[in-house]
PDB file of C-alpha atoms in Angstrom:
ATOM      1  CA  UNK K  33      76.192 100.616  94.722  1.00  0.00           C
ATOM      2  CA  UNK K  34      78.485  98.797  92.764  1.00  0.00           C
ATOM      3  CA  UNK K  35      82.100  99.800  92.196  1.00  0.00           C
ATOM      4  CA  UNK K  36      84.181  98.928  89.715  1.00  0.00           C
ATOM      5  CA  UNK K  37      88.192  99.882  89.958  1.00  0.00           C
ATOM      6  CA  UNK K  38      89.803  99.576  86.726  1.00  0.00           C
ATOM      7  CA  UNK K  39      93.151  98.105  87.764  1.00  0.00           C
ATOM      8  CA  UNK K  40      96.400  97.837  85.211  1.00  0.00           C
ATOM      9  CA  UNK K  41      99.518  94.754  85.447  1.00  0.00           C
ATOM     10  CA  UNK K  42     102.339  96.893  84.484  1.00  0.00           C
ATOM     11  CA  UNK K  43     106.054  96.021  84.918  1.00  0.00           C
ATOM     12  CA  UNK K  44     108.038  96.093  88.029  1.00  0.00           C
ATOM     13  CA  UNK K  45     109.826  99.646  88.095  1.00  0.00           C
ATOM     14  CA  UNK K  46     112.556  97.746  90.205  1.00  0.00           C
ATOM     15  CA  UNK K  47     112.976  95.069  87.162  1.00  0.00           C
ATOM     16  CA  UNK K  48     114.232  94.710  84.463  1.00  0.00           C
ATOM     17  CA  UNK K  49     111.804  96.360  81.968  1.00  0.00           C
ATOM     18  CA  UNK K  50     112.244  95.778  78.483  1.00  0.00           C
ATOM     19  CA  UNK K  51     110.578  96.052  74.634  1.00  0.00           C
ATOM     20  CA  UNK K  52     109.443  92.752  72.583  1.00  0.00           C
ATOM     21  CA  UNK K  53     111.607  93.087  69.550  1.00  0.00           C
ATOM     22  CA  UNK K  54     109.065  91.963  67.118  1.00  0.00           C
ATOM     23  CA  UNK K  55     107.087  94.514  67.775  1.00  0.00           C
ATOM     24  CA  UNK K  56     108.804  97.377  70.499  1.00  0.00           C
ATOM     25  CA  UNK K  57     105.919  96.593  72.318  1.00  0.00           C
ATOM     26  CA  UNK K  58     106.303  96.617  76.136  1.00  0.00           C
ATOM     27  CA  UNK K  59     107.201  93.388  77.365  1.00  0.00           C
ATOM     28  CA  UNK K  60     104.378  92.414  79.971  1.00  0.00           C
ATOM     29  CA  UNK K  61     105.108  88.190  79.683  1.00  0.00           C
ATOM     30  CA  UNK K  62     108.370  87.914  79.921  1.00  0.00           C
ATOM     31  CA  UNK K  63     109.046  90.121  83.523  1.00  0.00           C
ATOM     32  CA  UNK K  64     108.307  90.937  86.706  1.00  0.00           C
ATOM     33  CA  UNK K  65     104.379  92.658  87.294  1.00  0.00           C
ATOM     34  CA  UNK K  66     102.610  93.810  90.286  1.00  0.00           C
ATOM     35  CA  UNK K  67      99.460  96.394  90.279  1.00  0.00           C
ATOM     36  CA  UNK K  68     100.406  99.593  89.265  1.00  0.00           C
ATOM     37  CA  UNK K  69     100.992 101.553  92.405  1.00  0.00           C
ATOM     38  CA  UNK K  70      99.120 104.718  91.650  1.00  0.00           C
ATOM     39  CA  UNK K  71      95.915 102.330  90.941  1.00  0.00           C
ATOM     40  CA  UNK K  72      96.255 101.236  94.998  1.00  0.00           C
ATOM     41  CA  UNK K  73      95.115 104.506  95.485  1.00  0.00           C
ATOM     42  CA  UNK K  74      92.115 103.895  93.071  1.00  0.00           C
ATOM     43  CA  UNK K  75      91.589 100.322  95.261  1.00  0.00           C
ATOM     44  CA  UNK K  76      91.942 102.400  98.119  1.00  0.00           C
ATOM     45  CA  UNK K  77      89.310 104.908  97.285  1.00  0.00           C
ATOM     46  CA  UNK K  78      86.576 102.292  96.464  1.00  0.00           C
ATOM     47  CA  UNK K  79      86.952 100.166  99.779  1.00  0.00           C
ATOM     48  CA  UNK K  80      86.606 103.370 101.908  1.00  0.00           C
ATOM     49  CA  UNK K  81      83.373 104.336 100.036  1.00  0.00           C
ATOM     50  CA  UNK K  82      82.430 100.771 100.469  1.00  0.00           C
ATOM     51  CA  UNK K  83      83.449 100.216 103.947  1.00  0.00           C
ATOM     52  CA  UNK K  84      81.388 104.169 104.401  1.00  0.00           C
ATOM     53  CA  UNK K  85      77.798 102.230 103.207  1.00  0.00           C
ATOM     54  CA  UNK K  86      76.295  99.909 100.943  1.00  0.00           C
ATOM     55  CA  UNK K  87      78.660  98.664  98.158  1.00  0.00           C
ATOM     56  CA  UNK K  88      80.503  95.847  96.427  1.00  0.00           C
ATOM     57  CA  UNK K  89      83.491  96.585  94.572  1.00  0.00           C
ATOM     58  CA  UNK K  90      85.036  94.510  91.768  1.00  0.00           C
ATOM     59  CA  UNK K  91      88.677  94.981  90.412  1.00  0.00           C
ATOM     60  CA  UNK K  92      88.459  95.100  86.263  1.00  0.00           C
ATOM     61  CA  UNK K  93      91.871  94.696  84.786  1.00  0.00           C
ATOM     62  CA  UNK K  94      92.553  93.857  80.685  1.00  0.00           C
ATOM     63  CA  UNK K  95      95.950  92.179  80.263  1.00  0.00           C
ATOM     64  CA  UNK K  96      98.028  88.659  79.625  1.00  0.00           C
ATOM     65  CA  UNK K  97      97.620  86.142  82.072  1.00  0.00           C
ATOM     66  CA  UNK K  98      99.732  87.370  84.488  1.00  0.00           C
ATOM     67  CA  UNK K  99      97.585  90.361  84.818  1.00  0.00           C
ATOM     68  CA  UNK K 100      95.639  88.327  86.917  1.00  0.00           C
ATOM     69  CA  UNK K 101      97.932  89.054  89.880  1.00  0.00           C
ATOM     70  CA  UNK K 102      96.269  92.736  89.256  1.00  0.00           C
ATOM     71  CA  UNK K 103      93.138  91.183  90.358  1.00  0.00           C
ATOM     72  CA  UNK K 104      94.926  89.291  92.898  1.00  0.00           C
ATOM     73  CA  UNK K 105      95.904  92.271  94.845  1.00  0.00           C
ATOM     74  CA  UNK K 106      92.931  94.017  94.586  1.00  0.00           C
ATOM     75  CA  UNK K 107      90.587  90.989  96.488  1.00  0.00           C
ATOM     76  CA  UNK K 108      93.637  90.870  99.250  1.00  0.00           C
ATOM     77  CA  UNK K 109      93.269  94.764  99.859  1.00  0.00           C
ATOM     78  CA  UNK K 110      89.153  93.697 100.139  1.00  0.00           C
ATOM     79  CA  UNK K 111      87.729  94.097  97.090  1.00  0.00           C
ATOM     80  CA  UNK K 112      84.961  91.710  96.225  1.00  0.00           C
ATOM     81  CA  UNK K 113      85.213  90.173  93.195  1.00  0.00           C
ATOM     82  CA  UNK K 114      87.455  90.528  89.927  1.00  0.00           C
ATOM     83  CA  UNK K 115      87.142  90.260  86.079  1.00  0.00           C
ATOM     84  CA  UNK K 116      90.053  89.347  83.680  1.00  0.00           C
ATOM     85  CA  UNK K 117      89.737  90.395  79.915  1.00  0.00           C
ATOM     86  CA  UNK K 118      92.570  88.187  78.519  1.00  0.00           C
ATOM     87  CA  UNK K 119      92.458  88.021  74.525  1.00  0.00           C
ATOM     88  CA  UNK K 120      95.642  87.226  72.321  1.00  0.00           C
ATOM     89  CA  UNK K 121      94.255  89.770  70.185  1.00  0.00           C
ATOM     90  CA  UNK K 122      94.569  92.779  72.705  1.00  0.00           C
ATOM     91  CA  UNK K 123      97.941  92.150  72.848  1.00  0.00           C
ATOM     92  CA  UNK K 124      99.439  95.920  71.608  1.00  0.00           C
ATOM     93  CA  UNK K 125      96.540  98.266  72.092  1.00  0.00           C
ATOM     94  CA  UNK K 126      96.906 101.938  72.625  1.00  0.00           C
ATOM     95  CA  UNK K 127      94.766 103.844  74.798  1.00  0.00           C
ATOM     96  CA  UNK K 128      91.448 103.705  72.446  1.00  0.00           C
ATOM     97  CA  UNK K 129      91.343 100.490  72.397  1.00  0.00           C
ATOM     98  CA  UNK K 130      92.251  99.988  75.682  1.00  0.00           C
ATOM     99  CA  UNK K 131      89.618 102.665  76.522  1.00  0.00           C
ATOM    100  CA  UNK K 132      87.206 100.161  74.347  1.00  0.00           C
ATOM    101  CA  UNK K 133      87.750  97.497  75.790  1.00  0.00           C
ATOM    102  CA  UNK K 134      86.922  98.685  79.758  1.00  0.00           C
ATOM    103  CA  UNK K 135      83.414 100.815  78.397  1.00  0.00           C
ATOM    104  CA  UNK K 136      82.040  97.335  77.254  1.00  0.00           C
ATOM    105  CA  UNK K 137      83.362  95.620  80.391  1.00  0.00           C
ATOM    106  CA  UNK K 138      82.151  98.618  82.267  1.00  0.00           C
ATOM    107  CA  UNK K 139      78.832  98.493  80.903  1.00  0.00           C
ATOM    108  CA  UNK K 140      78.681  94.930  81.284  1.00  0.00           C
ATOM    109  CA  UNK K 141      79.157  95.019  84.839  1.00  0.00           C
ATOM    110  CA  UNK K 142      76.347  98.112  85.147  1.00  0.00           C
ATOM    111  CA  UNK K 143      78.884  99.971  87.431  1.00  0.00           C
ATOM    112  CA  UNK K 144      77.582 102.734  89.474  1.00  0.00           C
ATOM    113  CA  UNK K 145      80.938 104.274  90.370  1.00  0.00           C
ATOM    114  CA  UNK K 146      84.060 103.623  88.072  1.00  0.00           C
ATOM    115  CA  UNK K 147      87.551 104.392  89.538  1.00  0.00           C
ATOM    116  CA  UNK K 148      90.593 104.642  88.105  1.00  0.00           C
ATOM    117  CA  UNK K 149      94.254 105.682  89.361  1.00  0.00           C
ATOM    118  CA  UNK K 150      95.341 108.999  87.767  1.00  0.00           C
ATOM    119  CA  UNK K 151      97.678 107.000  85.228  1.00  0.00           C
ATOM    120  CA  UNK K 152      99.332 104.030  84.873  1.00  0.00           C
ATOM    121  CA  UNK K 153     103.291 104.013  86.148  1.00  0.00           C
ATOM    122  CA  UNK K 154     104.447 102.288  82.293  1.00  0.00           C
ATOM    123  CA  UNK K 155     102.725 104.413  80.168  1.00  0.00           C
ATOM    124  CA  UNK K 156     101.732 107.443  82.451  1.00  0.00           C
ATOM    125  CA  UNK K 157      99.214 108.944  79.545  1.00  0.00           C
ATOM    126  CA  UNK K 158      96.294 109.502  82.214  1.00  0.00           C
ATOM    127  CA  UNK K 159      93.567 109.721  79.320  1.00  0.00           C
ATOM    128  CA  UNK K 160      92.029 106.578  79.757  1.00  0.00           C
ATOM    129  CA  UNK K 161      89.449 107.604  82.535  1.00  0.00           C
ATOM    130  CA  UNK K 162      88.183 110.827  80.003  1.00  0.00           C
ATOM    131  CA  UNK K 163      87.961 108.146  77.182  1.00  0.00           C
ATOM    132  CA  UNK K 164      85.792 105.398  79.157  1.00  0.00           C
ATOM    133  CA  UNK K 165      83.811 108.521  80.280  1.00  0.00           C
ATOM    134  CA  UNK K 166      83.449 109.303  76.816  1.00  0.00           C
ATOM    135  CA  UNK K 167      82.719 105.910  75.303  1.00  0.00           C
ATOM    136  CA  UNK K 168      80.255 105.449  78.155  1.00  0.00           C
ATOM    137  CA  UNK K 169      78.645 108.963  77.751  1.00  0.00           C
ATOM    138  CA  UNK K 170      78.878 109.149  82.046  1.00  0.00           C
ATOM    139  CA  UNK K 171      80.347 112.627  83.558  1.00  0.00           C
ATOM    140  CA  UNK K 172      83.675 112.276  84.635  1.00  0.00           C
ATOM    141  CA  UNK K 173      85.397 114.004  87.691  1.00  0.00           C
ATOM    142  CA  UNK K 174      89.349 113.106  87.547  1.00  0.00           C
ATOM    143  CA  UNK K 175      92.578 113.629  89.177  1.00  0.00           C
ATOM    144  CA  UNK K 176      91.014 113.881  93.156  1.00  0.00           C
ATOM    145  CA  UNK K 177      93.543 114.734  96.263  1.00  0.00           C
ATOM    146  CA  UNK K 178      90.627 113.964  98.559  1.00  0.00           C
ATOM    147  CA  UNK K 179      87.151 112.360  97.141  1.00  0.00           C
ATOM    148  CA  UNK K 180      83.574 112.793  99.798  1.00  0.00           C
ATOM    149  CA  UNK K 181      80.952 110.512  98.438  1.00  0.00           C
ATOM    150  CA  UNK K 182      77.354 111.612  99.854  1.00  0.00           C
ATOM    151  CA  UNK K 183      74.602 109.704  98.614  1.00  0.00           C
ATOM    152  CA  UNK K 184      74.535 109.851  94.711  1.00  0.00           C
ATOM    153  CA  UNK K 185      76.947 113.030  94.673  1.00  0.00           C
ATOM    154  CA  UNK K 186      80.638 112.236  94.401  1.00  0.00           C
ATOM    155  CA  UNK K 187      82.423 115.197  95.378  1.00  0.00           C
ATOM    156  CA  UNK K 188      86.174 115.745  94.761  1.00  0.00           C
ATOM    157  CA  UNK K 189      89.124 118.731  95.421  1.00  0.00           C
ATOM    158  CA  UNK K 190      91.795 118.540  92.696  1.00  0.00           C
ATOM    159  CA  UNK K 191      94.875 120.175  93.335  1.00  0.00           C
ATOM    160  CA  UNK K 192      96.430 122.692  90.892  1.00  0.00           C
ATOM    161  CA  UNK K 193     100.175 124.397  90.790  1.00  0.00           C
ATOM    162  CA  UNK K 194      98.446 128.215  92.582  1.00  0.00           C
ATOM    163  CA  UNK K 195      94.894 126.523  93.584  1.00  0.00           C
ATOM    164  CA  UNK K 196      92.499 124.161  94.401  1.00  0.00           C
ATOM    165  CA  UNK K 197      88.948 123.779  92.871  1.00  0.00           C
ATOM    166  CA  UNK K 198      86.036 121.349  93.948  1.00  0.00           C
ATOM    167  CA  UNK K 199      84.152 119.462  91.585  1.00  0.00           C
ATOM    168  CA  UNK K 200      81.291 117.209  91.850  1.00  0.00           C
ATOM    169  CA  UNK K 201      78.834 114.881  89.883  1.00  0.00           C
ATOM    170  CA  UNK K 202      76.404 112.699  90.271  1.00  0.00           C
ATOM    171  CA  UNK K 203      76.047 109.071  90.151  1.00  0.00           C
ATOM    172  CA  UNK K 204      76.835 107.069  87.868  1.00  0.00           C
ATOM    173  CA  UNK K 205      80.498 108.919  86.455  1.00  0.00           C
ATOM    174  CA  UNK K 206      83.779 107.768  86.313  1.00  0.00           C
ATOM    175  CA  UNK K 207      86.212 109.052  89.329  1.00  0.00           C
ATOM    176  CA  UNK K 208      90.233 109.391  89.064  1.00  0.00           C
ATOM    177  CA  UNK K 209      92.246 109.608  91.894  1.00  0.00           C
ATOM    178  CA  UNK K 210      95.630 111.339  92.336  1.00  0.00           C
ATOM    179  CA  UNK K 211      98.482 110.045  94.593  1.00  0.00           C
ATOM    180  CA  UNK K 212      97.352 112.182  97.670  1.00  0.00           C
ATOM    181  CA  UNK K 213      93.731 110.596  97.733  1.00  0.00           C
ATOM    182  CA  UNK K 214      94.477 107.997 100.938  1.00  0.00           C
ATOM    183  CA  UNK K 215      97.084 105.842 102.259  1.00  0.00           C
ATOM    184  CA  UNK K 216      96.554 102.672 100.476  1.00  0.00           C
ATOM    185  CA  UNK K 217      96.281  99.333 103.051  1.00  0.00           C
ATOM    186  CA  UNK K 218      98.667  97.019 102.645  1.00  0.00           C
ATOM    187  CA  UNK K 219      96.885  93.394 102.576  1.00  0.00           C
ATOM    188  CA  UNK K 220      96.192  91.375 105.866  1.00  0.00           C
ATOM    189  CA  UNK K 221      96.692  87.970 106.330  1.00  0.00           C
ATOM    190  CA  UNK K 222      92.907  86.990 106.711  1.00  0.00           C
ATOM    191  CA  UNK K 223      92.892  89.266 103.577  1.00  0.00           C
ATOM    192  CA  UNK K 224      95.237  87.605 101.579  1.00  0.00           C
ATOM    193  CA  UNK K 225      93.548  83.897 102.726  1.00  0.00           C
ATOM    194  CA  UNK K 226      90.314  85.365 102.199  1.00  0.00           C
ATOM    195  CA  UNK K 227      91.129  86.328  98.333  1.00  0.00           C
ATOM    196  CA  UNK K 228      91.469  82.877  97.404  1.00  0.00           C
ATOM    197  CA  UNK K 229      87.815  82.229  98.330  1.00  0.00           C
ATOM    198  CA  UNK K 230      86.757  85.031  96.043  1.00  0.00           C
ATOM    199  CA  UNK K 231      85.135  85.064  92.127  1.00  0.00           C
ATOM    200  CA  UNK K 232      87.182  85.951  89.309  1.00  0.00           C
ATOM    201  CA  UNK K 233      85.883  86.036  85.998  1.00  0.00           C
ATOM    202  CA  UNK K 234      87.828  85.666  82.609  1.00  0.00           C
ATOM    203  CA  UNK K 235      86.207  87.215  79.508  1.00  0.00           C
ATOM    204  CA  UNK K 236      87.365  86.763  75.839  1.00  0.00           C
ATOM    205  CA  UNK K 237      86.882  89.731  73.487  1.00  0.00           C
ATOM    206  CA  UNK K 238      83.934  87.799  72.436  1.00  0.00           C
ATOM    207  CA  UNK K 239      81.976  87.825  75.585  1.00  0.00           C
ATOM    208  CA  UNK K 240      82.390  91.828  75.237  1.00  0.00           C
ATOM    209  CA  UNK K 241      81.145  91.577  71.628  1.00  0.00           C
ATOM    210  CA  UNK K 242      84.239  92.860  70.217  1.00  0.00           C
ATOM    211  CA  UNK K 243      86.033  91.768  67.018  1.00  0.00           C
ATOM    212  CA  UNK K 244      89.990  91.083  67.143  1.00  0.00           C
ATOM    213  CA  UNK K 245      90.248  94.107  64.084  1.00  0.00           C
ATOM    214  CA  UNK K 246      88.641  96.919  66.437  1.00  0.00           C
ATOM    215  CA  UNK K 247      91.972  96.109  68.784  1.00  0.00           C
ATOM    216  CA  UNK K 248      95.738  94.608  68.822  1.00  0.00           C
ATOM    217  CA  UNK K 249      98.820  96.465  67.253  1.00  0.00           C
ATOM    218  CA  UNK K 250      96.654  96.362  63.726  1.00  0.00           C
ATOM    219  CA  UNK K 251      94.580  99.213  64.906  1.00  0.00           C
ATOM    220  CA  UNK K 252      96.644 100.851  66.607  1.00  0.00           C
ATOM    221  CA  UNK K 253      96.541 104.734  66.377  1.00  0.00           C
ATOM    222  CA  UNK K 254     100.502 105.213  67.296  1.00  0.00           C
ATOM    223  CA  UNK K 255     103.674 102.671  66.691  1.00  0.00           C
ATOM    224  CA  UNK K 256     106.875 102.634  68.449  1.00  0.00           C
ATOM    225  CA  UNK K 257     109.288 102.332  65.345  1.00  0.00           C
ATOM    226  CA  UNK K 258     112.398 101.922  67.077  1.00  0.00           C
ATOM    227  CA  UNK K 259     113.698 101.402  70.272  1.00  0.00           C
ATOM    228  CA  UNK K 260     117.242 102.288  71.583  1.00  0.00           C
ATOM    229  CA  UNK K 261     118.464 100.958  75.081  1.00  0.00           C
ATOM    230  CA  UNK K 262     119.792 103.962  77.522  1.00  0.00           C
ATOM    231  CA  UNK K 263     123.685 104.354  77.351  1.00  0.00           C
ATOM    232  CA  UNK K 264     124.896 103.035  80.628  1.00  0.00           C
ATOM    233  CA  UNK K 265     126.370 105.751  83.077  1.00  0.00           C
ATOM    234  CA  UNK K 266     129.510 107.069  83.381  1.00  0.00           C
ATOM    235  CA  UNK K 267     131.712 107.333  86.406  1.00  0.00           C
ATOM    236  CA  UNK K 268     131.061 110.296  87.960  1.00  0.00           C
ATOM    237  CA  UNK K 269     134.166 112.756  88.985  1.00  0.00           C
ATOM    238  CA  UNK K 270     135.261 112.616  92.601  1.00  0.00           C
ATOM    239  CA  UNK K 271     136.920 115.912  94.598  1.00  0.00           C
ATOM    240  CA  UNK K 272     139.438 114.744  96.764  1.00  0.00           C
ATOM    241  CA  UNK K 273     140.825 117.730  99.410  1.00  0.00           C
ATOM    242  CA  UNK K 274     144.575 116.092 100.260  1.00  0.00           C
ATOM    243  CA  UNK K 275     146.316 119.272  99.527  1.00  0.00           C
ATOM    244  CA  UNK K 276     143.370 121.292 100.943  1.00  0.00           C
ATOM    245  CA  UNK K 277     142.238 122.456  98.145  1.00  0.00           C
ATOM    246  CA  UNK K 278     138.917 120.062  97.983  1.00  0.00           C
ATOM    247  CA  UNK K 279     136.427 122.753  98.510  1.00  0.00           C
ATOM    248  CA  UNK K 280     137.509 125.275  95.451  1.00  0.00           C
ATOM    249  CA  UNK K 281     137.798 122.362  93.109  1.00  0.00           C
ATOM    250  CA  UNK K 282     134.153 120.970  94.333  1.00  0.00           C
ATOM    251  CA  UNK K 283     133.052 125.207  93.426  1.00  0.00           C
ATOM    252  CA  UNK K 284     134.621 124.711  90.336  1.00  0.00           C
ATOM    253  CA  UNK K 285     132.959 121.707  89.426  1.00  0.00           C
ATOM    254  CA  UNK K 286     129.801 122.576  90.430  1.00  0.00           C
ATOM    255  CA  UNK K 287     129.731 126.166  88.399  1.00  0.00           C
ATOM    256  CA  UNK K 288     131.467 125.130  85.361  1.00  0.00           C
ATOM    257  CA  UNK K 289     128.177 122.453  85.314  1.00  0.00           C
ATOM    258  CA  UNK K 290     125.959 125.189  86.024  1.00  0.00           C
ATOM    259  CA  UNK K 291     124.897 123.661  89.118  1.00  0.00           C
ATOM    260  CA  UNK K 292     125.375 126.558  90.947  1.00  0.00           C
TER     261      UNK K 292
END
């Protein structure tokens, strides 16, 4: 079987995050990346199928060079091998490009299974897995809390607000995972060592038979016209009780704010 977990470089939540101003497009060169946590999960997933039979998983990602560290993560958790799509001209995609760009990797590699996190932690749209599904004309089963694979049937339970339902498909389809999937490993040494050893490939829009016009900015479907930085806080009030009268003016507080 052959995996493939479509893996995102997205900006440190800790950092500094911050908008190009030619463009208000998110700044992915100029700060701090890692792996978007929720796509662990989606990492996660794939190695326990793997480790569970006969598999090899790859870790897709599209994104500037840094996105590489993506990949990088994904070999030291175990995957197998990685692919880069780095193109100047990608730079500023929305989802259906994005989306455009990972069905013609995906059908490049001739993945069996495709998984994907159940949205990325920058732009947190979750649409992309319904789109590749869509582009790729494969079923889709999304958003899993716990994911059985038996044979060619990949069975899933997504959680709703009053219930749970089970859904299932067969092989191949494209699989999202939610944040309650697994516990996602954290990499070993030997893993980490072991990743260096590993293939990455880097493919150009080209090698996907793509043009620059079909993605980029120029295509884009949505624009960010403006972008305002957050007002910094203010300080916040603080209740003193000296004269003993600390717990009425904390009541006070709280119900004139409608906390209470």
């Amino acid at each position: 079987m052959k995996i493939v977990v479509c893996a995102k470089f997205v900006p440190d939540a800790t950092a500094d995050r911050r908008f190009r101003s030619e463009d208000n497009t998110v700044d992915r060169a100029g700060v701090d990346g890692l792996l978007s946590e929720l796509d662990e999960y989606a990492v996660e997933t794939a190695l326990t199928v793997k480790e569970a039979g006969d598999a090899e998983v790859t870790v897709l990602t599209v994104g500037p060079e840094q996105a590489s560290d993506a990949v990088k993560k994904g070999l030291q958790m175990g995957a197998d091998a990685g692919v880069h799509v780095l193109d100047d001209a990608i730079h500023g995609s929305d989802a259906v490009a994005t989306s455009l760009v990972l069905a013609k990797a995906l059908a490049k590699l001739e993945a069996d299974l495709v998984v994907f996190g159940m949205s990325s932690t920058d732009g947190g749209m979750g649409v992309v897995p319904a789109m590749v599904s869509e582009r790729l004309g494969l079923p889709a089963v999304t958003l899993g809390s716990e994911v059985t694979v038996d044979g060619q049937t990949v069975r899933i339970r997504r959680d709703g607000d009053t219930a749970s339902d089970t859904v299932e498909g067969t092989l191949p389809l494209v699989l999202s995972v939610s944040d309650q999937a697994n516990e996602p490993r954290y990499p070993s040494f030997k893993g980490i060592m072991a990743a260096k050893k590993k293939p990455v490939e880097t493919w150009s829009l080209a090698d996907l038979e793509l043009t620059p016009e079909q993605v980029g900015g120029s295509s884009a479907w949505t624009e960010v016209v403006e972008v305002t930085a957050r007002p910094a806080r203010t300080a916040g009030t603080i209740v003193t009780d000296e004269d003993g009268n600390g717990a009425t003016e904390l009541v006070e507080f709280l119900s004139t704010n409608k906390f209470l």
